[in-house]
Coordinates of C-alpha atoms in Angstrom, one line a residue:
M1 CA 6.8 -69.6 -15.8
A2 CA 7.2 -70.0 -12.1
L3 CA 4.8 -71.5 -9.5
V4 CA 4.0 -68.7 -7.0
E5 CA 2.3 -68.9 -3.7
V6 CA -0.3 -66.2 -3.3
K7 CA -0.9 -65.3 0.4
V8 CA -3.2 -63.1 2.4
P9 CA -1.5 -59.7 2.7
D10 CA -1.5 -57.2 5.7
I11 CA -5.3 -56.7 6.5
G12 CA -4.8 -55.0 9.8
D13 CA -4.9 -56.2 13.4
V14 CA -7.6 -58.8 12.8
K15 CA -7.4 -62.6 13.3
D16 CA -9.2 -65.6 11.8
V17 CA -11.4 -63.8 9.2
A18 CA -13.8 -66.0 7.4
V19 CA -13.7 -66.7 3.7
I20 CA -17.2 -66.0 2.5
E21 CA -16.7 -66.1 -1.3
L22 CA -14.3 -67.6 -3.9
L23 CA -14.0 -65.2 -6.9
V24 CA -11.8 -67.5 -9.1
K25 CA -11.4 -71.2 -10.0
V26 CA -8.6 -73.5 -11.1
G27 CA -7.5 -72.7 -14.7
D28 CA -8.6 -69.0 -14.6
S29 CA -6.2 -66.4 -16.0
I30 CA -6.0 -63.6 -13.6
K31 CA -4.5 -60.1 -13.6
L32 CA -2.2 -58.4 -11.1
E33 CA -4.4 -57.2 -8.2
Q34 CA -7.4 -59.1 -9.4
S35 CA -9.7 -60.0 -6.5
L36 CA -9.4 -63.7 -5.4
I37 CA -11.6 -64.2 -2.4
T38 CA -13.8 -62.2 -0.1
V39 CA -13.1 -62.3 3.7
E40 CA -15.2 -61.0 6.5
S41 CA -14.5 -60.1 10.1
D42 CA -17.1 -58.8 12.6
K43 CA -16.4 -55.2 11.4
A44 CA -16.2 -55.4 7.6
S45 CA -15.8 -57.5 4.6
M46 CA -13.2 -57.0 1.9
E47 CA -11.6 -58.7 -1.2
I48 CA -8.1 -60.1 -1.3
P49 CA -6.2 -59.2 -4.5
S50 CA -3.6 -61.3 -6.2
S51 CA 0.1 -60.4 -5.8
H52 CA 0.8 -61.7 -9.4
A53 CA -0.7 -62.3 -12.8
G54 CA -1.0 -65.7 -14.2
V55 CA -3.0 -69.0 -14.2
V56 CA -4.6 -70.5 -11.1
K57 CA -3.2 -74.0 -10.6
E58 CA -4.6 -74.8 -7.1
I59 CA -6.9 -73.1 -4.7
K60 CA -5.9 -73.7 -1.0
V61 CA -8.9 -72.3 0.7
A62 CA -12.6 -73.0 0.7
V63 CA -15.7 -71.0 1.8
G64 CA -15.9 -71.0 5.6
D65 CA -12.2 -71.4 6.2
K66 CA -10.5 -69.0 8.6
V67 CA -7.5 -67.1 7.3
N68 CA -4.9 -64.6 8.6
E69 CA -2.1 -62.5 7.2
G70 CA 0.3 -64.8 5.5
S71 CA -2.3 -67.7 5.0
L72 CA -1.8 -69.4 1.6
V73 CA -4.7 -68.6 -0.7
L74 CA -3.6 -70.4 -4.0
L75 CA -0.8 -71.5 -6.2
L76 CA -0.3 -69.5 -9.4
E77 CA 1.7 -70.1 -12.5
A78 CA 3.0 -66.7 -12.8
E79 CA 3.6 -64.8 -16.0
G80 CA 6.8 -62.9 -17.0
T81 CA 9.8 -62.8 -14.7
A82 CA 7.9 -62.8 -11.4
G83 CA 9.4 -65.6 -9.3
A84 CA 8.2 -67.6 -6.4
D85 CA 10.3 -65.5 -4.0
A86 CA 8.8 -62.2 -5.2
P87 CA 7.6 -60.1 -2.3
V88 CA 3.9 -60.1 -1.6
P89 CA 2.6 -56.6 -1.8
T90 CA 0.4 -55.5 1.1
L91 CA -2.7 -53.4 1.1
A92 CA -0.7 -50.6 2.5
A93 CA 0.3 -49.7 -1.0
A94 CA -2.1 -47.4 -2.8
P95 CA -2.6 -46.8 -6.5
V96 CA -2.2 -43.3 -7.7
A97 CA -5.7 -42.3 -8.7
A98 CA -8.2 -39.5 -8.0
P99 CA -8.9 -39.2 -5.2
V100 CA -5.4 -40.3 -3.9
V101 CA -5.4 -42.8 -1.0
A102 CA -2.1 -43.1 0.7
A103 CA -1.2 -45.8 3.3
A104 CA 0.0 -45.0 6.8
A105 CA 2.5 -47.1 8.8
P106 CA 0.8 -49.7 11.0
A107 CA 1.7 -47.9 14.2
A108 CA 0.8 -44.4 12.9
S109 CA -2.5 -42.6 12.9
S110 CA -4.4 -41.4 9.9
L111 CA -6.8 -38.4 9.5
V112 CA -9.9 -39.6 7.7
E113 CA -12.7 -37.4 6.2
V114 CA -16.2 -38.8 6.9
F115 CA -18.7 -37.9 4.3
V116 CA -22.5 -38.1 4.0
P117 CA -23.2 -41.4 2.2
D118 CA -25.8 -41.9 -0.6
I119 CA -29.2 -40.7 0.8
G120 CA -30.8 -40.0 -2.5
D121 CA -30.8 -37.3 -5.0
F122 CA -31.1 -34.4 -2.7
E123 CA -29.4 -31.1 -3.2
S124 CA -29.7 -30.3 0.5
V125 CA -31.1 -31.8 3.7
A126 CA -31.0 -30.0 7.0
V127 CA -28.8 -31.1 9.9
I128 CA -31.3 -31.1 12.8
E129 CA -29.1 -32.8 15.5
V130 CA -25.4 -33.2 16.2
F131 CA -24.4 -36.2 18.5
V132 CA -20.6 -35.7 18.8
K133 CA -18.1 -33.0 19.4
P134 CA -14.3 -32.6 18.8
G135 CA -12.3 -34.8 21.1
D136 CA -15.0 -37.5 21.3
T137 CA -14.0 -41.1 20.8
I138 CA -16.4 -42.7 18.4
K139 CA -17.1 -46.3 17.2
L140 CA -17.6 -47.6 13.8
E141 CA -21.2 -46.9 12.6
Q142 CA -21.9 -44.6 15.6
S143 CA -24.3 -41.9 14.6
L144 CA -22.8 -38.5 14.1
V145 CA -25.8 -36.3 13.0
T146 CA -29.4 -36.4 12.2
V147 CA -30.5 -35.1 8.8
E148 CA -34.1 -34.3 7.6
S149 CA -35.6 -34.1 4.2
D150 CA -39.3 -33.2 3.6
K151 CA -40.0 -36.9 3.5
A152 CA -38.0 -38.4 6.3
S153 CA -35.3 -38.0 8.9
M154 CA -32.4 -40.3 9.6
E155 CA -29.2 -40.6 11.5
I156 CA -25.8 -40.6 9.6
P157 CA -23.3 -43.1 11.0
S158 CA -19.5 -42.8 11.0
S159 CA -17.6 -44.8 8.4
H160 CA -14.6 -45.1 10.8
A161 CA -13.8 -45.5 14.5
G162 CA -11.4 -43.1 16.1
V163 CA -11.2 -39.6 17.7
V164 CA -13.2 -36.7 16.3
K165 CA -10.6 -34.0 15.4
E166 CA -12.9 -31.5 13.7
L167 CA -16.6 -31.1 13.0
K168 CA -17.5 -29.7 9.6
V169 CA -21.2 -29.2 10.1
K170 CA -23.5 -27.5 12.7
L171 CA -27.2 -27.4 13.4
G172 CA -29.1 -25.9 10.5
D173 CA -26.5 -26.6 7.9
K174 CA -27.6 -28.0 4.6
V175 CA -25.8 -31.1 3.4
A176 CA -26.0 -33.6 0.5
K177 CA -24.4 -36.8 -0.6
G178 CA -20.6 -36.3 -0.3
S179 CA -20.7 -33.4 2.1
L180 CA -17.8 -33.5 4.6
L181 CA -19.1 -34.2 8.2
A182 CA -16.0 -34.6 10.3
I183 CA -12.4 -35.4 10.3
V184 CA -11.6 -38.4 12.4
E185 CA -8.2 -39.6 13.6
V186 CA -7.9 -43.4 13.1
Q187 CA -5.2 -45.1 15.1
G188 CA -2.8 -48.0 14.4
A189 CA -3.9 -51.0 12.5
A190 CA -7.4 -49.5 12.1
A191 CA -5.8 -46.8 10.0
V192 CA -4.3 -49.5 7.7
A193 CA -7.7 -51.3 7.5
A194 CA -9.3 -47.9 6.7
V195 CA -7.4 -47.6 3.5
A196 CA -7.2 -51.3 2.7
A197 CA -10.6 -51.8 1.1
P198 CA -10.6 -48.8 -1.2
V199 CA -7.0 -49.6 -2.2
A200 CA -8.0 -53.2 -3.1
A201 CA -11.0 -52.0 -5.1
A202 CA -9.1 -49.4 -7.0
A203 CA -6.2 -51.8 -7.7
A204 CA -8.6 -54.5 -9.0
S205 CA -10.0 -52.1 -11.5
S206 CA -6.7 -51.6 -13.3
A207 CA -3.6 -53.8 -13.6
N208 CA -1.5 -51.0 -15.0
T209 CA -1.8 -48.5 -12.2
V210 CA 1.4 -47.1 -10.7
V211 CA 1.8 -48.1 -7.0
A212 CA 3.5 -45.8 -4.5
A213 CA 3.9 -45.9 -0.7
A214 CA 3.1 -42.8 1.3
P215 CA 5.8 -41.3 3.5
A216 CA 3.3 -39.7 5.9
A217 CA -0.3 -40.0 7.1
P218 CA -2.3 -37.7 5.0
V219 CA -6.1 -37.2 5.0
E220 CA -7.8 -40.1 3.4
R221 CA -10.6 -39.3 0.9
I222 CA -13.2 -41.9 0.2
A223 CA -15.6 -41.0 -2.5
P224 CA -19.3 -41.7 -1.7
T225 CA -21.0 -44.6 -3.4
A226 CA -22.7 -43.7 -6.6
A227 CA -26.5 -43.3 -6.7
L228 CA -28.5 -46.5 -7.0
P229 CA -32.0 -47.4 -8.3
A230 CA -34.8 -46.9 -5.8
H231 CA -35.6 -49.8 -3.6
E232 CA -38.5 -52.1 -4.4
P233 CA -40.0 -53.4 -1.1
S234 CA -40.9 -57.0 -1.1
T235 CA -42.8 -59.2 1.3
P236 CA -40.7 -60.5 4.2
T237 CA -39.7 -64.1 3.6
G238 CA -39.4 -65.2 7.2
R239 CA -35.8 -66.4 6.5
L240 CA -32.8 -64.7 8.0
P241 CA -31.6 -62.0 5.5
H242 CA -28.2 -62.9 3.8
A243 CA -26.0 -60.1 5.1
S244 CA -22.7 -59.7 7.0
P245 CA -22.5 -58.5 10.6
S246 CA -21.2 -55.1 9.5
I247 CA -24.2 -54.7 7.2
R248 CA -26.6 -55.8 9.9
R249 CA -25.1 -53.3 12.3
Q250 CA -25.4 -50.5 9.8
A251 CA -29.0 -51.5 9.1
R252 CA -29.8 -51.2 12.8
E253 CA -28.2 -47.8 13.0
L254 CA -30.2 -46.6 10.0
G255 CA -33.5 -48.3 11.1
V256 CA -33.6 -50.3 7.9
P257 CA -35.7 -53.6 7.9
L258 CA -33.3 -56.1 6.2
D259 CA -36.3 -58.3 5.4
E260 CA -37.4 -55.6 2.9
V261 CA -34.0 -55.1 1.2
K262 CA -33.3 -56.9 -2.0
G263 CA -29.8 -58.1 -2.1
T264 CA -27.8 -57.7 -5.4
G265 CA -24.8 -59.7 -4.3
P266 CA -24.1 -63.4 -4.9
K267 CA -27.0 -65.6 -3.8
G268 CA -29.0 -62.5 -2.9
R269 CA -26.4 -61.3 -0.4
I270 CA -27.3 -57.8 0.9
Q271 CA -24.4 -55.3 0.2
E272 CA -23.7 -51.9 1.4
S273 CA -25.0 -50.5 -1.9
D274 CA -28.3 -52.2 -1.3
L275 CA -28.7 -50.5 2.0
Q276 CA -27.9 -47.2 0.4
G277 CA -30.5 -47.9 -2.3
F278 CA -33.1 -48.6 0.4
V279 CA -32.3 -45.4 2.3
K280 CA -32.4 -43.4 -1.0
S281 CA -35.9 -44.7 -1.6
V282 CA -37.1 -43.7 1.9
M283 CA -35.5 -40.3 1.8
A284 CA -36.9 -39.7 -1.7
G285 CA -40.3 -40.7 -0.4
A286 CA -40.7 -43.8 -2.6
V287 CA -42.8 -45.3 0.1
Q288 CA -45.1 -42.3 -0.2
T289 CA -45.8 -42.7 -3.9
L290 CA -49.5 -42.9 -3.5
A291 CA -49.4 -40.1 -1.0
Q292 CA -47.6 -37.9 -3.6
K293 CA -50.2 -38.8 -6.2
A294 CA -53.0 -37.9 -3.7
A295 CA -51.1 -34.6 -2.9
A296 CA -51.3 -33.6 -6.6
P297 CA -54.9 -32.7 -6.6
A298 CA -54.5 -30.8 -3.3
A299 CA -51.7 -28.8 -4.8
A300 CA -53.8 -28.0 -7.8
T301 CA -56.5 -26.9 -5.4
A302 CA -54.3 -24.7 -3.5
S303 CA -53.0 -23.1 -6.7
G304 CA -56.4 -22.3 -7.9
G305 CA -57.3 -25.4 -10.0
G306 CA -60.0 -27.9 -9.4
A307 CA -59.0 -30.8 -7.2
L308 CA -61.1 -33.2 -9.2
P309 CA -63.0 -32.9 -12.5
G310 CA -66.3 -31.1 -12.0
L311 CA -65.4 -29.3 -8.8
L312 CA -65.2 -25.6 -8.5
P313 CA -61.7 -24.0 -8.3
W314 CA -60.3 -23.4 -4.8
P315 CA -61.2 -19.8 -3.8
K316 CA -58.4 -17.2 -4.1
V317 CA -58.7 -14.7 -1.3
D318 CA -56.6 -11.6 -0.4
F319 CA -56.6 -12.3 3.4
E320 CA -54.5 -9.2 4.1
K321 CA -57.2 -6.8 3.0
F322 CA -59.4 -8.0 5.9
G323 CA -56.8 -7.6 8.6
A324 CA -53.4 -8.6 9.9
I325 CA -52.2 -12.1 9.1
E326 CA -49.2 -14.3 9.6
R327 CA -48.0 -17.0 7.2
K328 CA -46.4 -20.1 8.7
E329 CA -44.8 -23.1 7.1
L330 CA -46.5 -26.4 7.7
S331 CA -44.2 -28.9 9.5
R332 CA -42.8 -31.8 7.4
I333 CA -44.9 -34.2 9.4
K334 CA -48.1 -32.3 8.7
K335 CA -47.3 -32.1 5.0
I336 CA -46.8 -35.9 4.8
S337 CA -49.8 -36.8 7.0
G338 CA -52.0 -34.3 5.2
A339 CA -51.4 -35.9 1.8
N340 CA -52.0 -39.3 3.3
L341 CA -55.2 -38.3 5.1
H342 CA -56.6 -36.6 2.0
R343 CA -55.9 -39.7 -0.1
N344 CA -57.4 -42.0 2.5
W345 CA -60.6 -39.9 3.0
V346 CA -61.2 -39.6 -0.7
V347 CA -60.4 -43.2 -1.7
I348 CA -61.8 -45.2 1.2
P349 CA -65.6 -45.4 1.8
H350 CA -65.5 -44.6 5.6
V351 CA -68.2 -45.6 8.0
T352 CA -68.0 -45.0 11.7
N353 CA -69.7 -46.9 14.5
H354 CA -69.9 -45.4 18.0
D355 CA -70.2 -47.3 21.3
D356 CA -69.2 -47.1 24.9
A357 CA -67.1 -49.5 27.1
D358 CA -67.5 -49.8 30.8
I359 CA -63.9 -49.7 32.1
T360 CA -64.7 -49.2 35.8
E361 CA -63.1 -52.5 37.0
L362 CA -60.2 -52.3 34.4
E363 CA -59.3 -48.8 35.5
A364 CA -59.3 -49.8 39.2
F365 CA -57.0 -52.8 38.2
R366 CA -54.7 -50.5 36.2
V367 CA -54.4 -48.1 39.1
Q368 CA -53.6 -50.9 41.6
T369 CA -51.1 -52.5 39.2
N370 CA -49.2 -49.2 39.0
K371 CA -49.1 -48.9 42.7
E372 CA -47.8 -52.4 43.2
N373 CA -45.1 -52.0 40.5
E374 CA -44.1 -48.4 41.2
K375 CA -40.4 -49.4 41.7
S376 CA -40.2 -50.9 38.2
G377 CA -40.6 -47.4 36.6
I378 CA -43.0 -48.7 34.0
K379 CA -46.4 -47.0 34.0
V380 CA -49.2 -49.1 32.6
T381 CA -51.7 -47.0 30.5
M382 CA -55.2 -47.9 29.5
L383 CA -53.9 -47.8 25.8
A384 CA -51.8 -50.9 26.6
F385 CA -54.9 -52.8 27.6
M386 CA -56.6 -51.5 24.4
I387 CA -53.8 -52.8 22.3
K388 CA -54.2 -56.3 23.8
A389 CA -58.0 -56.1 23.3
A390 CA -57.5 -55.1 19.7
V391 CA -55.3 -58.2 19.1
A392 CA -58.0 -60.4 20.6
A393 CA -60.6 -58.7 18.4
L394 CA -58.5 -59.1 15.2
K395 CA -58.1 -62.8 15.9
K396 CA -61.9 -63.1 16.3
F397 CA -62.7 -61.0 13.2
P398 CA -59.8 -61.6 10.8
E399 CA -61.3 -59.4 8.0
F400 CA -60.3 -56.4 10.2
N401 CA -56.7 -57.6 10.1
A402 CA -56.4 -57.3 6.3
S403 CA -55.5 -55.0 3.4
L404 CA -56.8 -54.6 -0.2
E405 CA -54.2 -55.4 -2.9
G406 CA -54.4 -54.7 -6.6
E407 CA -57.2 -52.9 -8.6
G408 CA -60.3 -53.8 -10.4
D409 CA -61.0 -57.5 -11.2
A410 CA -57.5 -58.3 -9.9
Q411 CA -58.1 -56.9 -6.4
K412 CA -57.5 -59.3 -3.6
L413 CA -57.9 -59.3 0.2
V414 CA -54.6 -59.9 2.1
L415 CA -55.3 -61.5 5.4
K416 CA -52.4 -61.0 7.8
K417 CA -51.3 -63.7 10.3
Y418 CA -49.2 -61.2 12.4
F419 CA -50.5 -58.5 14.8
H420 CA -48.7 -55.1 14.6
I421 CA -50.7 -52.4 16.3
G422 CA -50.2 -48.7 15.7
F423 CA -51.0 -45.9 18.1
A424 CA -51.3 -42.3 17.2
A425 CA -48.7 -40.1 19.0
D426 CA -49.0 -36.4 19.3
T427 CA -45.8 -34.5 18.8
P428 CA -45.0 -30.7 18.6
N429 CA -44.7 -31.1 14.8
G430 CA -47.8 -33.2 14.2
L431 CA -49.3 -36.7 14.5
V432 CA -47.2 -39.8 13.8
V433 CA -48.1 -43.5 14.2
P434 CA -45.5 -45.7 15.8
V435 CA -46.2 -49.5 15.6
I436 CA -46.0 -52.1 18.4
K437 CA -44.7 -55.2 16.5
D438 CA -46.0 -58.7 17.4
A439 CA -48.3 -57.4 20.1
D440 CA -49.9 -60.8 20.5
K441 CA -46.5 -62.1 21.9
K442 CA -46.1 -59.3 24.4
G443 CA -47.5 -58.7 27.9
I444 CA -49.0 -55.4 29.2
F445 CA -45.7 -54.3 30.9
E446 CA -43.7 -54.9 27.8
I447 CA -46.2 -53.1 25.6
S448 CA -46.3 -50.2 28.0
Q449 CA -42.5 -49.9 28.1
E450 CA -42.3 -50.1 24.3
M451 CA -45.0 -47.5 23.9
G452 CA -43.2 -45.1 26.2
E453 CA -39.8 -45.6 24.2
L454 CA -41.6 -45.1 20.9
A455 CA -43.5 -42.0 22.1
K456 CA -40.3 -40.4 23.3
K457 CA -38.6 -41.1 20.0
A458 CA -41.6 -39.5 18.3
R459 CA -41.4 -36.4 20.4
D460 CA -37.7 -36.1 19.8
G461 CA -38.2 -36.5 16.1
K462 CA -36.1 -39.7 16.0
L463 CA -38.6 -42.2 14.7
G464 CA -37.3 -44.2 11.7
P465 CA -39.2 -45.6 8.9
A466 CA -39.1 -49.1 10.5
D467 CA -40.8 -47.8 13.6
M468 CA -43.8 -46.8 11.6
A469 CA -44.0 -49.6 9.2
G470 CA -46.1 -52.8 9.0
G471 CA -49.2 -51.8 11.0
C472 CA -52.3 -53.9 10.9
F473 CA -54.7 -51.8 13.0
T474 CA -54.4 -48.4 14.6
I475 CA -55.8 -46.9 17.9
S476 CA -56.1 -43.1 18.0
S477 CA -56.6 -42.0 21.6
L478 CA -57.5 -38.5 22.6
G479 CA -56.9 -39.6 26.2
G480 CA -57.5 -36.9 28.8
I481 CA -57.9 -34.1 26.2
G482 CA -61.7 -34.4 26.1
G483 CA -64.5 -34.7 23.5
R484 CA -67.1 -37.4 23.2
Y485 CA -66.9 -39.1 19.8
F486 CA -65.2 -38.4 16.5
T487 CA -64.5 -40.0 13.1
P488 CA -60.9 -41.2 12.8
I489 CA -59.6 -41.5 9.3
I490 CA -58.3 -45.0 8.4
N491 CA -54.6 -45.4 8.1
A492 CA -54.2 -47.0 4.7
P493 CA -53.5 -49.8 3.8
E494 CA -55.3 -50.9 7.0
V495 CA -59.1 -51.3 6.8
A496 CA -60.1 -50.1 10.3
I497 CA -59.1 -47.7 13.0
M498 CA -60.3 -47.4 16.6
G499 CA -60.8 -43.9 18.1
V500 CA -61.2 -43.3 21.8
C501 CA -62.0 -40.2 23.8
K502 CA -61.9 -39.2 27.4
S503 CA -63.6 -41.6 29.8
Q504 CA -66.1 -40.2 32.3
I505 CA -68.4 -41.3 35.1
E506 CA -72.0 -41.8 34.0
P507 CA -75.1 -43.2 35.6
V508 CA -75.8 -46.7 34.2
W509 CA -79.0 -48.7 34.9
D510 CA -78.3 -52.2 36.3
G511 CA -81.9 -53.4 36.3
K512 CA -82.7 -52.1 39.7
A513 CA -80.9 -48.7 40.1
F514 CA -78.6 -46.3 38.4
Q515 CA -74.9 -47.0 39.3
P516 CA -71.9 -44.7 38.7
R517 CA -69.7 -46.3 36.0
L518 CA -66.6 -45.1 34.2
M519 CA -67.5 -45.2 30.5
L520 CA -65.0 -45.0 27.6
P521 CA -66.4 -43.6 24.2
L522 CA -65.4 -45.8 21.2
S523 CA -65.4 -44.7 17.6
L524 CA -64.6 -47.5 15.1
S525 CA -64.1 -46.4 11.4
W526 CA -64.0 -49.1 8.8
D527 CA -63.6 -49.6 5.1
H528 CA -67.0 -50.6 3.6
R529 CA -65.3 -52.3 0.7
V530 CA -64.0 -55.0 3.0
I531 CA -66.3 -54.8 6.1
D532 CA -70.1 -54.7 6.4
G533 CA -72.1 -53.1 9.1
A534 CA -73.0 -56.2 11.0
A535 CA -69.4 -57.3 11.3
A536 CA -68.4 -53.7 12.5
A537 CA -71.0 -53.7 15.2
R538 CA -69.9 -57.2 16.4
F539 CA -66.3 -56.0 16.5
N540 CA -67.1 -52.9 18.5
V541 CA -69.3 -54.8 21.0
Y542 CA -66.7 -57.5 21.4
F543 CA -63.9 -54.9 21.9
A544 CA -66.0 -53.1 24.5
S545 CA -66.7 -56.5 26.3
L546 CA -63.0 -57.2 26.6
L547 CA -62.4 -53.8 28.3
A548 CA -65.4 -54.4 30.6
D549 CA -64.1 -57.8 31.8
F550 CA -60.5 -58.3 30.8
R551 CA -60.6 -61.9 31.9
R552 CA -62.3 -62.7 28.6
I553 CA -58.9 -62.0 26.9
V554 CA -57.7 -65.5 28.0
L555 CA -60.8 -67.3 26.6

């Protein structure tokens, strides 16, 4: 037996990477290439394998230490004939396995195939947008394409940084997990780092694998991660999610709220596989489970069956015998929103109160504000004022800022202490509801700017699940389209929604004479299981009073 120093091998052109996990302890018997520690840079995390097999005698690093290539990791009593002077293999050596990964020289380039990651069990999703072209220099996690299923759309980020040599997809193509998106040329040390992690993982899985160095820079094939169980959303804890910088960046790219992701790593650490599991649940429509159940009766209706017991079957009509027709597919958004609206209308006992708000002074103030701040480029809308008024009304009437949870005798009322206000946005493909988060902490200009950005994302079809999640109360504004009053359908699991129509000048009696006043029609729909008529009337009156004299908002 010989005492051997095990050091950090070549991990690319990175310095001072942090040790975030110790995988062995003194006295452990370890195999060749068994992972010893996990290190993390600002780009990625990876496990460092052992250069020898034997028994751990002393560990020279601790969690939080910074290490580099050549840093001493531990002392090992090596087995067999391996001596202390035995060369330390680097991660540039790849095991012969399927698929083959071969290392490139540090100064060389490597052609890397970028695949569609795990987005759920979909045979095909459509490419609806391509962000890059051959010759473009791209960053790690930069979005390459947008794909769309019948449940959601999302952007697919690149697994490597480099130069796009070839695009393998175009608009309208159908792709699935593992589909080839692009070939990227990775340069220098980045090419070594690109193969390091999969090599280490493959090596750790078998101590008897034959190791061979590559003479050239072939195309690297990285198999997509295996499918994972669907994500189970949980209530945000308020604590910072336990995740690495690279995972946080990837979550931002994909629009994934890390607070809702359940980490499966040590001490609840969120891993890449956990992100993939979350994305899979969204793309598979797991968050639409109730909507899918609600859609089942509608599907039965359309096919000729009764939607509910006791109802007559849906009529079957040969429309063509009466004249020319055209059949058109419903958009993805309309299919999803239709199922949601059907469920909400059937399940929730809706009641709607109508009222009018005098916005004469507020509209004059809005117009003057936009004139004075014309150079800022931010246009303040009446909806921004209504969002602030909604926050004030929710604070005064907390039962409106609630949701029902559970069923039967176990049903409870969840009172929310946050104020996320949704607004209905009309798009060419249908209605969506982006959410202004923490509206109570934002001013009119900030809300107006954020509304503009979210509305643009909605029109461009780029809203992610996180942009539409967490709403407490929704405002549906028909703006300048017209109409007087309507009955908006509650956006479950919320318990109320405010509908507004086009304002118009009306004669209002002031006690002495009729005065021309700008009146805004209000239509408040509410869930009678949670709210009673008196509370709804008070809410509507208070909401209207805030718009009539916005100074009340500070009281």
